XYZ file of C-alpha atoms in Angstrom:
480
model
C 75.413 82.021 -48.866
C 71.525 80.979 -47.714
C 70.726 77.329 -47.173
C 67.934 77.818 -49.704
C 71.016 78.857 -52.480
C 73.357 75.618 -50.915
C 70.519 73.327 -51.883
C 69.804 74.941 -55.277
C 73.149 74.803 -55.818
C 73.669 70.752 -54.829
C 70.794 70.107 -56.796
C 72.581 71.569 -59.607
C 75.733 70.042 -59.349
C 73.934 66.488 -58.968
C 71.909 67.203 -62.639
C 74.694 67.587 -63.859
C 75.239 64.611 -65.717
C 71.513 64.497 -66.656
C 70.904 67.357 -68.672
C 71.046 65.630 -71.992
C 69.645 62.473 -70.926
C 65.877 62.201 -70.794
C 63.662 59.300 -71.702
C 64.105 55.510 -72.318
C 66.461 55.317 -74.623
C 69.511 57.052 -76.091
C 70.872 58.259 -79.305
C 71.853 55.344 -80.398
C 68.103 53.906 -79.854
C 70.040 51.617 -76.579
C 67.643 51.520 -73.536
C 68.712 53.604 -70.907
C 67.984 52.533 -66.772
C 65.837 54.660 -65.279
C 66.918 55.632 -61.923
C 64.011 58.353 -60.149
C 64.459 60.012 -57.089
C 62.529 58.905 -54.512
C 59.709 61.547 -54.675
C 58.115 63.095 -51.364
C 54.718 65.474 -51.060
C 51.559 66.108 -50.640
C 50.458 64.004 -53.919
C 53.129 61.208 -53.156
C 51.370 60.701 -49.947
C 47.825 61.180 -51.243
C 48.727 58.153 -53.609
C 50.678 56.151 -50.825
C 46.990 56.493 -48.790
C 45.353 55.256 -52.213
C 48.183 52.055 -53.285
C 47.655 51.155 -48.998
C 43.989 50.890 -49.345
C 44.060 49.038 -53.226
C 46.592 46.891 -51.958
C 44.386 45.714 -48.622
C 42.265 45.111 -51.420
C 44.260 43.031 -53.307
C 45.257 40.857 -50.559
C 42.000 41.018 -48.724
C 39.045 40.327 -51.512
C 40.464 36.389 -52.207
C 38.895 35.589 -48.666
C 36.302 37.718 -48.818
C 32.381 35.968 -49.534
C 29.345 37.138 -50.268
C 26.236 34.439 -49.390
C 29.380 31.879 -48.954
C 30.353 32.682 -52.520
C 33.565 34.521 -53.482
C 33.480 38.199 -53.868
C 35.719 37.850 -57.785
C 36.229 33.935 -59.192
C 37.559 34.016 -62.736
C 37.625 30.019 -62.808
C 38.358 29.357 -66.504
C 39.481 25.716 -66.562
C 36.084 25.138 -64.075
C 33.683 27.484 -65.653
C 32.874 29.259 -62.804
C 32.914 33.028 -62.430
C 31.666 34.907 -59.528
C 31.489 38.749 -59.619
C 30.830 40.728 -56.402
C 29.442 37.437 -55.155
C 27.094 36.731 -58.225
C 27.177 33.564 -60.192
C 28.216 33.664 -63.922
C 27.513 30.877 -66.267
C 28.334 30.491 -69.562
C 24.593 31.295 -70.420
C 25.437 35.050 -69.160
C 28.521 35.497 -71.222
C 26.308 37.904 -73.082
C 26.386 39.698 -70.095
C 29.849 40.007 -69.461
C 30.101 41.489 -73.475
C 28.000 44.150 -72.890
C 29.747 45.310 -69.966
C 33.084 44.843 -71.323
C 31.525 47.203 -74.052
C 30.079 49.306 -71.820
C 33.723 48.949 -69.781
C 35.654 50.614 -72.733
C 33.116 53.279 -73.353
C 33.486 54.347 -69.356
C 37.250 54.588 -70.139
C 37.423 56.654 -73.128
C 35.183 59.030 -72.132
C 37.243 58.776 -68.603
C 39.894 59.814 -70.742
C 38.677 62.433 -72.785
C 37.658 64.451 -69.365
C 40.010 63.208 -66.712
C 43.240 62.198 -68.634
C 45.486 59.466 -67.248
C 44.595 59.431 -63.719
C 44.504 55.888 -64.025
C 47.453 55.118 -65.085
C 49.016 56.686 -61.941
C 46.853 56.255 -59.399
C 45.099 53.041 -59.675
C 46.822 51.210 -62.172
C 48.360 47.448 -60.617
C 51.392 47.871 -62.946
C 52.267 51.295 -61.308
C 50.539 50.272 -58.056
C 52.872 47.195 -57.360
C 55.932 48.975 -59.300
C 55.906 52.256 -57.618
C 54.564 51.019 -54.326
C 56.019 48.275 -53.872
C 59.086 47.130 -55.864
C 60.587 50.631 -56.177
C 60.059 51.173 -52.630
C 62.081 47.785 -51.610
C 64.814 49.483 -54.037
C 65.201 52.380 -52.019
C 65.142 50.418 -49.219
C 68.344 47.589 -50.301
C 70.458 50.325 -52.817
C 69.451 53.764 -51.507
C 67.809 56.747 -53.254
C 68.979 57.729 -57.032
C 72.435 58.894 -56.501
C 73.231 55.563 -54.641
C 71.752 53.659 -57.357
C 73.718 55.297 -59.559
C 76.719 54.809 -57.912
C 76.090 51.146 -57.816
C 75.359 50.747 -61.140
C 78.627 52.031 -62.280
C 80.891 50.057 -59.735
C 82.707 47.050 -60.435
C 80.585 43.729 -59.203
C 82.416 43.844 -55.877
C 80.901 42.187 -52.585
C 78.875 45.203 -51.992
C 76.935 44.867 -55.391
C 76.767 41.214 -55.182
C 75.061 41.486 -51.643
C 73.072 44.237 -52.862
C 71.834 42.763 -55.602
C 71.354 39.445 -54.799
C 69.499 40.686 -51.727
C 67.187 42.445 -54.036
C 66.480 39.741 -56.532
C 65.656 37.247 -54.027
C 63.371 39.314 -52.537
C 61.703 40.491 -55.884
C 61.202 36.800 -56.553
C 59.562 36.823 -53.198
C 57.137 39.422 -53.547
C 55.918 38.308 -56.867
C 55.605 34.611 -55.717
C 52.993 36.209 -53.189
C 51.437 38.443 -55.778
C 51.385 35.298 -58.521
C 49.735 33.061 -55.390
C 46.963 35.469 -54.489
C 46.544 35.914 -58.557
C 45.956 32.689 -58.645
C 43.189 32.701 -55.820
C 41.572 34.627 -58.117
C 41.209 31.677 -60.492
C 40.863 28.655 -58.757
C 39.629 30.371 -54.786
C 42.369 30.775 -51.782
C 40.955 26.843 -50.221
C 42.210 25.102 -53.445
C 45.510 27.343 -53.541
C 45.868 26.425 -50.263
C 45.160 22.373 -50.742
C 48.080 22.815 -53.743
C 50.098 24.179 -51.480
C 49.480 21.085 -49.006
C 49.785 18.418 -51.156
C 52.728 19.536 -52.943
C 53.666 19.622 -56.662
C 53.864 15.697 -56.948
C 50.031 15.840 -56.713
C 49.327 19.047 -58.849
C 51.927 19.578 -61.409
C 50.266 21.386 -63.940
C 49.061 24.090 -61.245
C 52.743 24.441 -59.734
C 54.043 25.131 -63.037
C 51.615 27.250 -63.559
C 52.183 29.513 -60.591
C 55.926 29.204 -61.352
C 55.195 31.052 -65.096
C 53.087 33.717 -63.215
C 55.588 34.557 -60.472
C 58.346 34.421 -63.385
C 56.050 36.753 -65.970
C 55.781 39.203 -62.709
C 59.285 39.059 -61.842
C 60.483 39.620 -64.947
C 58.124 42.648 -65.414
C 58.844 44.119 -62.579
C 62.544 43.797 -62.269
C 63.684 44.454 -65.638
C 60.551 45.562 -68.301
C 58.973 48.070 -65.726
C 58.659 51.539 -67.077
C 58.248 49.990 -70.586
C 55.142 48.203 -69.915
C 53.716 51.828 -69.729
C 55.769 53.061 -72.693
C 55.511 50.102 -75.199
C 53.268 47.413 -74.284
C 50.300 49.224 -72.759
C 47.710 49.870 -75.164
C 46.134 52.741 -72.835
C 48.946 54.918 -73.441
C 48.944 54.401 -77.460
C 44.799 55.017 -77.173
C 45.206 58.434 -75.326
C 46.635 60.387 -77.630
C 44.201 60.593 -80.178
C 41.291 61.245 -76.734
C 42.752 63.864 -75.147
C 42.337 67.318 -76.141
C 42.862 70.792 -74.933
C 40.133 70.493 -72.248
C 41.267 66.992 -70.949
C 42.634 67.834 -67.377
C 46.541 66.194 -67.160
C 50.032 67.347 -65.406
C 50.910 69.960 -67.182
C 53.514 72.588 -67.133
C 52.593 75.723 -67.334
C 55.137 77.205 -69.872
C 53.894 80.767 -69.913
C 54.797 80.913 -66.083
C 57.823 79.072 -65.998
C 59.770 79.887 -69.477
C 61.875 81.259 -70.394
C 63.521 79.336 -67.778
C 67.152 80.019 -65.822
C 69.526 79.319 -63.073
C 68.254 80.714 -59.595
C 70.262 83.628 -58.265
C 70.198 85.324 -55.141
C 68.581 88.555 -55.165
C 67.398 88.522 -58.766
C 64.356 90.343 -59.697
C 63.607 87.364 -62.382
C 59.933 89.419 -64.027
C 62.472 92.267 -64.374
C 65.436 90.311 -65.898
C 62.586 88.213 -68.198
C 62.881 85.290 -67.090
C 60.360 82.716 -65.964
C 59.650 81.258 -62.676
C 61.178 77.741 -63.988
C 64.911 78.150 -62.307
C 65.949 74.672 -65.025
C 67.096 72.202 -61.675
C 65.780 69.059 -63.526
C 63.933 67.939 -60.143
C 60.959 67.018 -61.917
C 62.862 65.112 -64.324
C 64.185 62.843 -61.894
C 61.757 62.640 -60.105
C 59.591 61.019 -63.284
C 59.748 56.637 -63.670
C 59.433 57.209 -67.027
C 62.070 59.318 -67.417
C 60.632 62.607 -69.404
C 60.919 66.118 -69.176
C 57.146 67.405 -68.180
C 58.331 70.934 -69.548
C 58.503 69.917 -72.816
C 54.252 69.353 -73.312
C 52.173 66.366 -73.027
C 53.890 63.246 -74.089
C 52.505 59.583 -74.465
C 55.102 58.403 -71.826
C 53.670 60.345 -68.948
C 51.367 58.106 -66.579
C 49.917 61.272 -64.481
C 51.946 60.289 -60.790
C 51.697 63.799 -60.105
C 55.947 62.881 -58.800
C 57.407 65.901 -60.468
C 54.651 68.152 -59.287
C 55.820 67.499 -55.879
C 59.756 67.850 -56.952
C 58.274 71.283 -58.024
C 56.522 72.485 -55.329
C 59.368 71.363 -53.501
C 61.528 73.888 -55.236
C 59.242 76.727 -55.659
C 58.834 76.594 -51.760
C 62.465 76.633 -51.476
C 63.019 79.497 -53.452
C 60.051 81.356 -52.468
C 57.977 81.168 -56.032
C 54.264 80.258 -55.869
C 53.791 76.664 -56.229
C 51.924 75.293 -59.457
C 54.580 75.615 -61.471
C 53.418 71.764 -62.387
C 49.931 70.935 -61.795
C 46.489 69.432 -62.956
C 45.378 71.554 -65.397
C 44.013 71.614 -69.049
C 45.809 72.968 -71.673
C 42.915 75.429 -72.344
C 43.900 76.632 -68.710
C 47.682 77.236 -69.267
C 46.877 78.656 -72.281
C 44.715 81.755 -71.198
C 46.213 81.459 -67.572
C 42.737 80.695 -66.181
C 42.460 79.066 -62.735
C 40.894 75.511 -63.085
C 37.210 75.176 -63.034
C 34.251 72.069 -63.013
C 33.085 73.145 -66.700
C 29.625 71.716 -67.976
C 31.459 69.494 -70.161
C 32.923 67.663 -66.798
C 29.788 67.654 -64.840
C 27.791 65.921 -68.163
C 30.230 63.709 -68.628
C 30.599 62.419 -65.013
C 26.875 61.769 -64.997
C 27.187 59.940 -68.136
C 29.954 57.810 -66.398
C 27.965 57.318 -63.268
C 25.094 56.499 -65.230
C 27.124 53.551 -67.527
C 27.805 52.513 -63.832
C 24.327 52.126 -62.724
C 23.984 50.106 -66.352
C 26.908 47.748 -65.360
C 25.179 47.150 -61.796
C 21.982 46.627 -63.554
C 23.339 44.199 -65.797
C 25.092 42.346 -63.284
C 22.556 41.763 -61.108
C 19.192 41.767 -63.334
C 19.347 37.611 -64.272
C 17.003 36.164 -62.480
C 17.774 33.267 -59.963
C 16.483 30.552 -62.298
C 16.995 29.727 -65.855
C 15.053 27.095 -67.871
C 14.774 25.385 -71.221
C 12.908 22.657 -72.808
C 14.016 21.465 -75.938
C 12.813 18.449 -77.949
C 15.449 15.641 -78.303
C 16.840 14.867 -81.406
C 14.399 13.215 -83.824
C 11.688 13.134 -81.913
C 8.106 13.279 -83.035
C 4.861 13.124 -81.362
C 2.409 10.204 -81.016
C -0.870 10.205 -80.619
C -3.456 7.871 -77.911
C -6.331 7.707 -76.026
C -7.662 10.956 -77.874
C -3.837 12.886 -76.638
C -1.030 14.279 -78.470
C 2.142 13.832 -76.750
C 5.322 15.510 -77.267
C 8.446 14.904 -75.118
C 11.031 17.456 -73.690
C 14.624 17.750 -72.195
C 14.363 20.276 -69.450
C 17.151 22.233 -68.102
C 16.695 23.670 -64.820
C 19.504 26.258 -63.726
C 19.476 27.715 -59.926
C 21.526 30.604 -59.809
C 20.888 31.289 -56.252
C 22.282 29.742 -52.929
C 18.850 28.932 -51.809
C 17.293 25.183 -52.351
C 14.300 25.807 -54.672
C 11.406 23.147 -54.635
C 10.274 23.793 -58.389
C 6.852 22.683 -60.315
C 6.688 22.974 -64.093
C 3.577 23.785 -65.661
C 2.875 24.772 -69.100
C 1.047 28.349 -69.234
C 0.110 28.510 -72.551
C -1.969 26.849 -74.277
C -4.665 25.340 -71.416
C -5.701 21.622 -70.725
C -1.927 20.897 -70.906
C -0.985 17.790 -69.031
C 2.448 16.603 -67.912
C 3.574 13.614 -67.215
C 6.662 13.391 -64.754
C 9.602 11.066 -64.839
C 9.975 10.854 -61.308
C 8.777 13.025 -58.601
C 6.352 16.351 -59.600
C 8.474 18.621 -57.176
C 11.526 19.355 -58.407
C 14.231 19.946 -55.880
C 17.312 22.190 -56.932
C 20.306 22.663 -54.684
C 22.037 26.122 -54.890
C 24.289 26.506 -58.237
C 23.096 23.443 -59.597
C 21.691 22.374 -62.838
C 19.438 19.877 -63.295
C 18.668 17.807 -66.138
C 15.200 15.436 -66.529
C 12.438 14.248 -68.986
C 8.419 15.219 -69.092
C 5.695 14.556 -71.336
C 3.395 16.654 -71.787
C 0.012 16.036 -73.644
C -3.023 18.218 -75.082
C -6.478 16.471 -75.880
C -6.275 16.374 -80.532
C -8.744 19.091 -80.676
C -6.515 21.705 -78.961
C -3.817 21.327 -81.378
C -5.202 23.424 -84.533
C -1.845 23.149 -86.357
C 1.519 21.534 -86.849
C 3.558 23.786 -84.721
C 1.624 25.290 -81.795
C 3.603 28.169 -79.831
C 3.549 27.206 -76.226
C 4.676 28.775 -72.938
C 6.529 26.745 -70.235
C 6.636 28.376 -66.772
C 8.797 27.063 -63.719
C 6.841 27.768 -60.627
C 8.286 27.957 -57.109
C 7.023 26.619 -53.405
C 4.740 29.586 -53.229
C 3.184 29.604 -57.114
C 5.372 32.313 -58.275
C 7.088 31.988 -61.890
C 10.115 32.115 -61.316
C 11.107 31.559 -64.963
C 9.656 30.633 -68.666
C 10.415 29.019 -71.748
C 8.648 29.567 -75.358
C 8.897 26.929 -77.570
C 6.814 24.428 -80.130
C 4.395 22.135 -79.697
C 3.471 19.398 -82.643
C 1.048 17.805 -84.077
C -0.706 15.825 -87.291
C -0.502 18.205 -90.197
C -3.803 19.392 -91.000
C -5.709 20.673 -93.962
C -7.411 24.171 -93.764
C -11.057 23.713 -95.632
């Protein structure tokens, strides 16, 4: 016997048991553990390249600054947010809603074209699950079959060693991943100072750490695959986006069915039968436990791990490989090879193009914001032939840059402002700035009540910088 028919034949025997036992949960609606092989090819290691670089990412953007701001600050109990380095205030929220807008209209029509390549490429729950948890698995308890094994043993020293060893190190890793979350929120030199000065001194932070590191270890040592399979809205949303042109893993059933045990020297087209020889490899392969053979299903996250199991086997066997591949449905259906259609091209422009909108978004604000708004029941009085009305300014610098600031009023003319305190207005870098002015118009300039009027911050080198429209008032007057 070949060693291509020993290994078909060991791969047989150790499916066995496995046959009638796909997905989450059994018969009796009981979850079932999911124990995948560890998978190996040229699209495991394409995605080990991708989780390497994401997670340098991860780890790497906390201390990274742009003009000695943070590169992402989501500072909630602050209110400050800092995206690619730009300052957020609460005055941009608007902002932030159209791009979260314009967010979920890049990802369905991601979707509709591209599938679920999120979910298993880029994803952090299959990121840090796959990449990193799973891979410490295989690393303490062995591939599937030794998992297995210790799964059904009796809690013996082994298992207690084993397990232990893996739970304290699970509560390890998502310590580190719930500290640099948390640089995220607060910036790495105040996790740091907490870290320091202990919990005595910052109680309410500790604890809060201690939820997130809990929350992650709890995901990813016991919920894992059913994050993807019942929490995740993504997966719920994708069924009604994907159609027959959506690219996806698919099997391609006219190939591969109707499907059969491998035997030497068997003219399979001859016998009618497909090139699918029914080992199960992609099946175990697969974290969510499915069967990819039996059509698109809402628990498959696109990891592309059972079309290396197949390729695997179709090598072995010596059947073309592609048994299991991207592909749209349209594509297995009239066995066409897979092409960039017009539909693709137009909708990756569209998606490059709600890009460019996000990026113009983010960084078309201005470095200055200003208002002027009358305090609460205030009026205007009237002497020496001048109306005077008083206003609350609001200066905002959303640079890093000092500002030296003049305010002048641009519309109507003759205006005349009166400071309190000094006419240049100086304005550190993210600071706001509160302060009082008068301004004044001689009685004959003021033909009614309310008089529109323009209100223009000017900077060191007379450029406006920003503007503010508002009222002016004055007596009431009757028209003759």
């Amino acid at each position: 016997m070949s060693a291509e028919s020993n290994n078909i034949k060991s791969l047989e025997i150790e499916n066995e048991d496995f046959r009638n036992s796909v997905g989450t949960m059994d018969e009796t609606g009981k979850r079932k553990w999911i124990f995948p092989r560890k998978p190996k090819g040229k699209y495991t290691n394409y995605r080990n390249y991708t989780s390497y670089a994401l997670l340098a990412l991860f780890f790497g953007l906390p201390f990274v600054k742009i003009n000695n701001n943070p590169f992402f600050l989501f500072n909630v109990i602050d209110r400050k947010f800092f995206i690619i380095g730009q300052p957020f205030y609460l005055q941009d929220f608007f902002i932030l809603a159209l791009g979260a807008v314009t967010s979920v209209i890049f990802v369905m029509l991601f979707t509709v074209v591209f599938g679920r390549i999120f979910c298993g490429w880029l994803c952090p729950q299959t990121l840090f699950m796959e990449m990193v948890f799973r891979k410490i698995e295989y690393w303490i308890e062995g591939d599937r079959n030794k998992q297995m094994k210790l799964d059904r043993q009796e809690w013996d020293a082994e298992k207690i060693r084993k397990r232990l060893t893996k739970w304290s190190v699970f509560i390890l890793i998502s310590m580190v991943i719930s500290t640099f979350m948390f640089m995220y929120i607060v910036g790495y030199e105040q996790v740091f100072q907490i870290m320091i000065e202990g919990p005595a001194e910052h109680p309410l932070k500790f604890i809060t750490m201690i939820f997130f590191t809990m929350t992650f270890y709890f995901v990813f040592a016991w919920l894992r695959e059913q994050v993807c399979t019942l929490v995740c809205p993504y997966g719920r949303l994708q069924g009604v986006l994907i159609d027959k042109q959506t690219i996806n893993v698919y099997y391609d059933f006219k190939r591969g069915e109707g499907r059969s045990k491998w035997r030497n020297n068997e003219d399979r087209k001859a016998a009618g039968k497909g090139d699918c020889i029914d080992c199960n490899q992609c099946v175990v392969v697969c974290p969510t436990g499915i069967d990819i053979r039996n059509g698109q299903q809402l628990e498959c996250v696109n990891c592309t791990a059972c079309i290396d199991a197949c390729d695997e086997i179709m090598d072995k066997v010596g059947l073309p490989k592609g048994l299991i591949r991207y592909a749209t449905e349209s594509e297995i259906e009239n066995q066409e090879k897979f092409k960039f259609t017009s539909r693709m091209k137009a909708t990756t422009v569209i998606l490059a193009l709600l890009v460019g909108f996000l990026g113009f978004l983010m960084y078309d604000r201005g470095s200055m914001e200003a208002k002027f708004i009358k305090p609460a029941g205030s009026t205007f009085f009237i002497k020496e032939g001048k109306i005077t009305n008083t206003f609350i300014y609001t200066l905002l610098n959303k640079s890093n840059e000092k500002k030296i600031l003049t305010i002048k009023v641009v519309s109507p003319e003759d205006a005349e402002i009166t400071y309190f305190g000094s006419e240049k207005i100086i304005l550190k870098g993210d600071q706001i700035l509160k302060g009082n002015i008068n301004i004044s118009f001689p009685e004959d300039k003021i033909k009614f009540s309310k008089q529109n009027m323009v209100i223009g911050v000017f900077d060191e080198e007379g450029k406006m910088v920003d503007s503010f429209e508002t009222t002016f008032e004055g007596p009431f007057k009757l028209a003759l």
